[in-house]
Amino acid sequence: MKSHRFMATPAGKLLLVVDHGSLTAVYHEVHNPPPIPSAVGVPFAKISGPSGGVGETPTAANLLADAGTFDRAEDQFRAYFAGKRRTFSLPVQANGTDFQQRVWAAVLAIPYGETRSYKELAVRLGNPLMGRAIGTAIRVNPLAIIIPGHRVVSSSGAVTGYSAGAAVKRFLLDLEAGDSVRPAAWAQAADGSDGAPP
């Protein structure tokens, strides 16, 4: 059963979605297009009671697996925003068409701190004329930041076409370039020396 939890970050809130121990979606609070309700399920706290969620009663093992995935995801995002993590190591499941999966795999291969153009990805995938289709596939990527669509820019280098807007995309690119000021509370949280982020 899908459930979600919000997490505060320096780039705004993230909506994390977990289903049977796998992270299935990461959406920005202001995500365009917004996720449909069935893609996010119910708030995690609502299914942790004895009655379970709507239509399905989760087992204790499922609840424990989901809670563990939420906790690991939050830890890894805190480390990412503190500049201490470049990749994510989480159980994920991104549902999409074969073409979308190919595009997302190509995006996932873009190294931290680097960018590629839509045209470069199109050439890599075998058709230099499918830049627009690639942009559409990136736009519906269900795992924002983890599948780093923010690393894809226009051929001119312009920062456009991100699900949370150009300002968030620029923030993430600057963060990865080491140009962003990282709040001390986030750095401490990533070290495990202090509690949750503000």
mmCIF file of C-alpha atoms in Angstrom:
data_model
loop_
_atom_site.group_PDB
_atom_site.id
_atom_site.type_symbol
_atom_site.label_atom_id
_atom_site.label_comp_id
_atom_site.label_asym_id
_atom_site.label_seq_id
_atom_site.Cartn_x
_atom_site.Cartn_y
_atom_site.Cartn_z
ATOM 1 C CA MET A 1 0.000 0.000 0.000
ATOM 2 C CA LYS A 2 1.398 3.394 -0.988
ATOM 3 C CA SER A 3 1.989 5.901 1.771
ATOM 4 C CA HIS A 4 3.726 9.239 1.901
ATOM 5 C CA ARG A 5 5.579 11.552 4.198
ATOM 6 C CA PHE A 6 6.746 15.144 3.736
ATOM 7 C CA MET A 7 10.291 16.263 4.396
ATOM 8 C CA ALA A 8 11.558 19.838 4.713
ATOM 9 C CA THR A 9 14.649 20.676 2.641
ATOM 10 C CA PRO A 10 16.495 23.863 1.669
ATOM 11 C CA ALA A 11 14.825 23.520 -1.769
ATOM 12 C CA GLY A 12 11.326 23.308 -0.276
ATOM 13 C CA LYS A 13 9.341 20.338 0.975
ATOM 14 C CA LEU A 14 9.696 16.957 -0.684
ATOM 15 C CA LEU A 15 6.884 14.418 -0.774
ATOM 16 C CA LEU A 16 8.344 10.912 -0.374
ATOM 17 C CA VAL A 17 6.192 7.949 -1.422
ATOM 18 C CA VAL A 18 6.913 4.380 -0.336
ATOM 19 C CA ASP A 19 5.178 1.154 -1.333
ATOM 20 C CA HIS A 20 6.108 -2.194 0.226
ATOM 21 C CA GLY A 21 9.542 -0.970 1.314
ATOM 22 C CA SER A 22 10.486 0.686 -2.013
ATOM 23 C CA LEU A 23 10.629 4.404 -2.697
ATOM 24 C CA THR A 24 8.266 4.891 -5.651
ATOM 25 C CA ALA A 25 8.168 8.684 -5.897
ATOM 26 C CA VAL A 26 9.818 11.890 -4.777
ATOM 27 C CA TYR A 27 7.851 15.006 -5.656
ATOM 28 C CA HIS A 28 8.590 18.628 -4.925
ATOM 29 C CA GLU A 29 5.921 20.389 -2.896
ATOM 30 C CA VAL A 30 5.218 22.585 -5.926
ATOM 31 C CA HIS A 31 5.421 19.929 -8.640
ATOM 32 C CA ASN A 32 4.221 20.434 -12.192
ATOM 33 C CA PRO A 33 2.419 18.331 -13.161
ATOM 34 C CA PRO A 34 1.140 17.564 -9.644
ATOM 35 C CA PRO A 35 0.950 13.905 -8.664
ATOM 36 C CA ILE A 36 -2.428 12.214 -8.798
ATOM 37 C CA PRO A 37 -3.759 11.091 -5.388
ATOM 38 C CA SER A 38 -3.431 7.376 -6.228
ATOM 39 C CA ALA A 39 0.301 7.924 -6.891
ATOM 40 C CA VAL A 40 0.933 9.127 -3.335
ATOM 41 C CA GLY A 41 -1.406 6.966 -1.261
ATOM 42 C CA VAL A 42 -2.213 7.951 2.301
ATOM 43 C CA PRO A 43 -0.125 9.718 4.939
ATOM 44 C CA PHE A 44 2.179 7.190 6.592
ATOM 45 C CA ALA A 45 0.879 7.968 10.096
ATOM 46 C CA LYS A 46 -2.668 6.993 9.056
ATOM 47 C CA ILE A 47 -1.722 3.427 8.161
ATOM 48 C CA SER A 48 0.362 2.728 11.227
ATOM 49 C CA GLY A 49 -2.681 2.024 13.401
ATOM 50 C CA PRO A 50 -4.328 -1.383 13.874
ATOM 51 C CA SER A 51 -7.033 -0.695 11.282
ATOM 52 C CA GLY A 52 -4.556 -0.218 8.445
ATOM 53 C CA GLY A 53 -5.270 1.923 5.423
ATOM 54 C CA VAL A 54 -8.004 2.107 2.881
ATOM 55 C CA GLY A 55 -8.627 -1.273 1.285
ATOM 56 C CA GLU A 56 -5.538 -3.002 2.667
ATOM 57 C CA THR A 57 -4.288 -3.854 6.120
ATOM 58 C CA PRO A 58 -0.504 -3.594 6.197
ATOM 59 C CA THR A 59 1.439 -6.171 8.137
ATOM 60 C CA ALA A 60 3.879 -5.233 10.867
ATOM 61 C CA ALA A 61 6.730 -6.287 8.554
ATOM 62 C CA ASN A 62 5.468 -4.000 5.768
ATOM 63 C CA LEU A 63 5.111 -1.062 8.160
ATOM 64 C CA LEU A 64 8.626 -1.653 9.478
ATOM 65 C CA ALA A 65 10.060 -1.865 5.941
ATOM 66 C CA ASP A 66 8.244 1.302 4.889
ATOM 67 C CA ALA A 67 9.354 3.192 8.012
ATOM 68 C CA GLY A 68 12.949 2.099 7.394
ATOM 69 C CA THR A 69 12.819 3.285 3.773
ATOM 70 C CA PHE A 70 11.376 6.662 4.796
ATOM 71 C CA ASP A 71 14.102 7.070 7.436
ATOM 72 C CA ARG A 72 16.938 6.088 5.058
ATOM 73 C CA ALA A 73 15.587 8.387 2.344
ATOM 74 C CA GLU A 74 15.405 11.330 4.741
ATOM 75 C CA ASP A 75 18.943 10.643 6.012
ATOM 76 C CA GLN A 76 20.288 10.479 2.460
ATOM 77 C CA PHE A 77 18.472 13.651 1.371
ATOM 78 C CA ARG A 78 19.837 15.500 4.421
ATOM 79 C CA ALA A 79 23.354 14.377 3.456
ATOM 80 C CA TYR A 80 22.747 15.372 -0.186
ATOM 81 C CA PHE A 81 21.616 18.876 0.752
ATOM 82 C CA ALA A 82 24.579 19.208 3.117
ATOM 83 C CA GLY A 83 26.901 18.437 0.191
ATOM 84 C CA LYS A 84 27.992 15.113 1.705
ATOM 85 C CA ARG A 85 26.222 12.670 -0.620
ATOM 86 C CA ARG A 86 26.410 12.483 -4.401
ATOM 87 C CA THR A 87 24.357 9.361 -5.094
ATOM 88 C CA PHE A 88 21.455 7.621 -3.425
ATOM 89 C CA SER A 89 21.374 4.041 -2.230
ATOM 90 C CA LEU A 90 17.722 3.198 -1.694
ATOM 91 C CA PRO A 91 15.280 0.535 -2.841
ATOM 92 C CA VAL A 92 13.428 2.327 -5.637
ATOM 93 C CA GLN A 93 10.772 1.422 -8.171
ATOM 94 C CA ALA A 94 10.002 3.919 -10.931
ATOM 95 C CA ASN A 95 7.085 2.867 -13.091
ATOM 96 C CA GLY A 96 7.079 4.076 -16.685
ATOM 97 C CA THR A 97 7.029 3.038 -20.324
ATOM 98 C CA ASP A 98 10.044 1.379 -21.938
ATOM 99 C CA PHE A 99 10.996 4.703 -23.530
ATOM 100 C CA GLN A 100 10.685 6.572 -20.230
ATOM 101 C CA GLN A 101 12.817 3.936 -18.516
ATOM 102 C CA ARG A 102 15.525 4.379 -21.186
ATOM 103 C CA VAL A 103 15.467 8.147 -20.749
ATOM 104 C CA TRP A 104 15.579 7.907 -16.955
ATOM 105 C CA ALA A 105 18.528 5.497 -17.150
ATOM 106 C CA ALA A 106 20.374 8.002 -19.376
ATOM 107 C CA VAL A 107 19.599 10.821 -16.927
ATOM 108 C CA LEU A 108 20.735 8.686 -14.003
ATOM 109 C CA ALA A 109 24.093 8.240 -15.760
ATOM 110 C CA ILE A 110 24.813 12.003 -15.715
ATOM 111 C CA PRO A 111 27.523 12.479 -13.068
ATOM 112 C CA TYR A 112 26.981 14.658 -10.018
ATOM 113 C CA GLY A 113 27.924 18.264 -10.730
ATOM 114 C CA GLU A 114 27.640 17.886 -14.510
ATOM 115 C CA THR A 115 24.899 18.642 -17.014
ATOM 116 C CA ARG A 116 23.804 17.310 -20.381
ATOM 117 C CA SER A 117 21.531 18.890 -22.945
ATOM 118 C CA TYR A 118 18.284 17.371 -24.153
ATOM 119 C CA LYS A 119 19.927 17.061 -27.564
ATOM 120 C CA GLU A 120 22.951 15.207 -26.128
ATOM 121 C CA LEU A 121 20.600 12.711 -24.493
ATOM 122 C CA ALA A 122 18.668 12.350 -27.753
ATOM 123 C CA VAL A 123 21.883 11.558 -29.633
ATOM 124 C CA ARG A 124 22.900 9.086 -26.936
ATOM 125 C CA LEU A 125 19.526 7.369 -27.256
ATOM 126 C CA GLY A 126 19.856 7.123 -31.018
ATOM 127 C CA ASN A 127 17.684 9.901 -32.428
ATOM 128 C CA PRO A 128 18.895 13.518 -32.307
ATOM 129 C CA LEU A 129 15.398 14.752 -33.201
ATOM 130 C CA MET A 130 13.629 13.407 -30.111
ATOM 131 C CA GLY A 131 14.713 16.129 -27.674
ATOM 132 C CA ARG A 132 11.116 17.133 -26.975
ATOM 133 C CA ALA A 133 10.078 13.528 -26.211
ATOM 134 C CA ILE A 134 13.042 13.272 -23.859
ATOM 135 C CA GLY A 135 11.949 16.463 -22.124
ATOM 136 C CA THR A 136 8.464 15.033 -21.673
ATOM 137 C CA ALA A 137 9.835 11.797 -20.200
ATOM 138 C CA ILE A 138 12.042 13.740 -17.787
ATOM 139 C CA ARG A 139 9.098 15.896 -16.743
ATOM 140 C CA VAL A 140 7.119 12.825 -15.604
ATOM 141 C CA ASN A 141 10.090 11.250 -13.809
ATOM 142 C CA PRO A 142 8.601 10.091 -10.489
ATOM 143 C CA LEU A 143 11.885 10.225 -8.539
ATOM 144 C CA ALA A 144 12.924 13.880 -8.523
ATOM 145 C CA ILE A 145 16.550 14.479 -7.521
ATOM 146 C CA ILE A 146 17.277 10.728 -7.317
ATOM 147 C CA ILE A 147 16.832 10.493 -11.096
ATOM 148 C CA PRO A 148 18.452 13.901 -11.583
ATOM 149 C CA GLY A 149 16.329 15.621 -14.221
ATOM 150 C CA HIS A 150 17.716 18.920 -12.909
ATOM 151 C CA ARG A 151 21.024 18.027 -14.630
ATOM 152 C CA VAL A 152 19.424 18.289 -18.075
ATOM 153 C CA VAL A 153 19.582 21.770 -19.613
ATOM 154 C CA SER A 154 18.944 23.353 -22.996
ATOM 155 C CA SER A 155 21.640 23.249 -25.669
ATOM 156 C CA SER A 156 22.496 26.864 -24.824
ATOM 157 C CA GLY A 157 22.967 25.907 -21.165
ATOM 158 C CA ALA A 158 19.787 27.707 -20.099
ATOM 159 C CA VAL A 159 18.086 26.377 -16.989
ATOM 160 C CA THR A 160 14.550 25.547 -18.130
ATOM 161 C CA GLY A 161 11.923 22.846 -17.939
ATOM 162 C CA TYR A 162 12.014 21.543 -14.375
ATOM 163 C CA SER A 163 9.014 20.135 -12.533
ATOM 164 C CA ALA A 164 9.572 22.462 -9.547
ATOM 165 C CA GLY A 165 10.534 25.500 -11.632
ATOM 166 C CA ALA A 166 13.740 27.095 -12.805
ATOM 167 C CA ALA A 167 14.680 28.522 -9.379
ATOM 168 C CA VAL A 168 14.711 25.077 -7.738
ATOM 169 C CA LYS A 169 16.593 23.609 -10.703
ATOM 170 C CA ARG A 170 19.227 26.360 -10.416
ATOM 171 C CA PHE A 171 19.462 25.757 -6.654
ATOM 172 C CA LEU A 172 20.138 22.040 -7.193
ATOM 173 C CA LEU A 173 22.722 22.720 -9.915
ATOM 174 C CA ASP A 174 24.483 25.291 -7.696
ATOM 175 C CA LEU A 175 24.384 22.872 -4.764
ATOM 176 C CA GLU A 176 26.071 20.194 -6.849
ATOM 177 C CA ALA A 177 28.593 22.686 -8.167
ATOM 178 C CA GLY A 178 29.455 23.598 -4.580
ATOM 179 C CA ASP A 179 28.219 27.184 -4.977
ATOM 180 C CA SER A 180 25.226 27.011 -2.665
ATOM 181 C CA VAL A 181 25.372 28.060 0.961
ATOM 182 C CA ARG A 182 24.388 25.058 3.023
ATOM 183 C CA PRO A 183 22.664 25.726 6.342
ATOM 184 C CA ALA A 184 24.768 24.609 9.315
ATOM 185 C CA ALA A 185 21.821 22.673 10.751
ATOM 186 C CA TRP A 186 21.736 20.499 7.625
ATOM 187 C CA ALA A 187 25.474 19.811 7.806
ATOM 188 C CA GLN A 188 25.129 18.801 11.455
ATOM 189 C CA ALA A 189 22.144 16.572 10.702
ATOM 190 C CA ALA A 190 24.110 14.839 7.932
ATOM 191 C CA ASP A 191 26.904 14.163 10.417
ATOM 192 C CA GLY A 192 24.401 12.713 12.861
ATOM 193 C CA SER A 193 25.537 15.239 15.443
ATOM 194 C CA ASP A 194 22.226 16.998 15.797
ATOM 195 C CA GLY A 195 18.544 16.198 15.422
ATOM 196 C CA ALA A 196 16.238 16.855 12.524
ATOM 197 C CA PRO A 197 16.674 19.760 10.163
ATOM 198 C CA PRO A 198 14.663 22.948 10.710
#
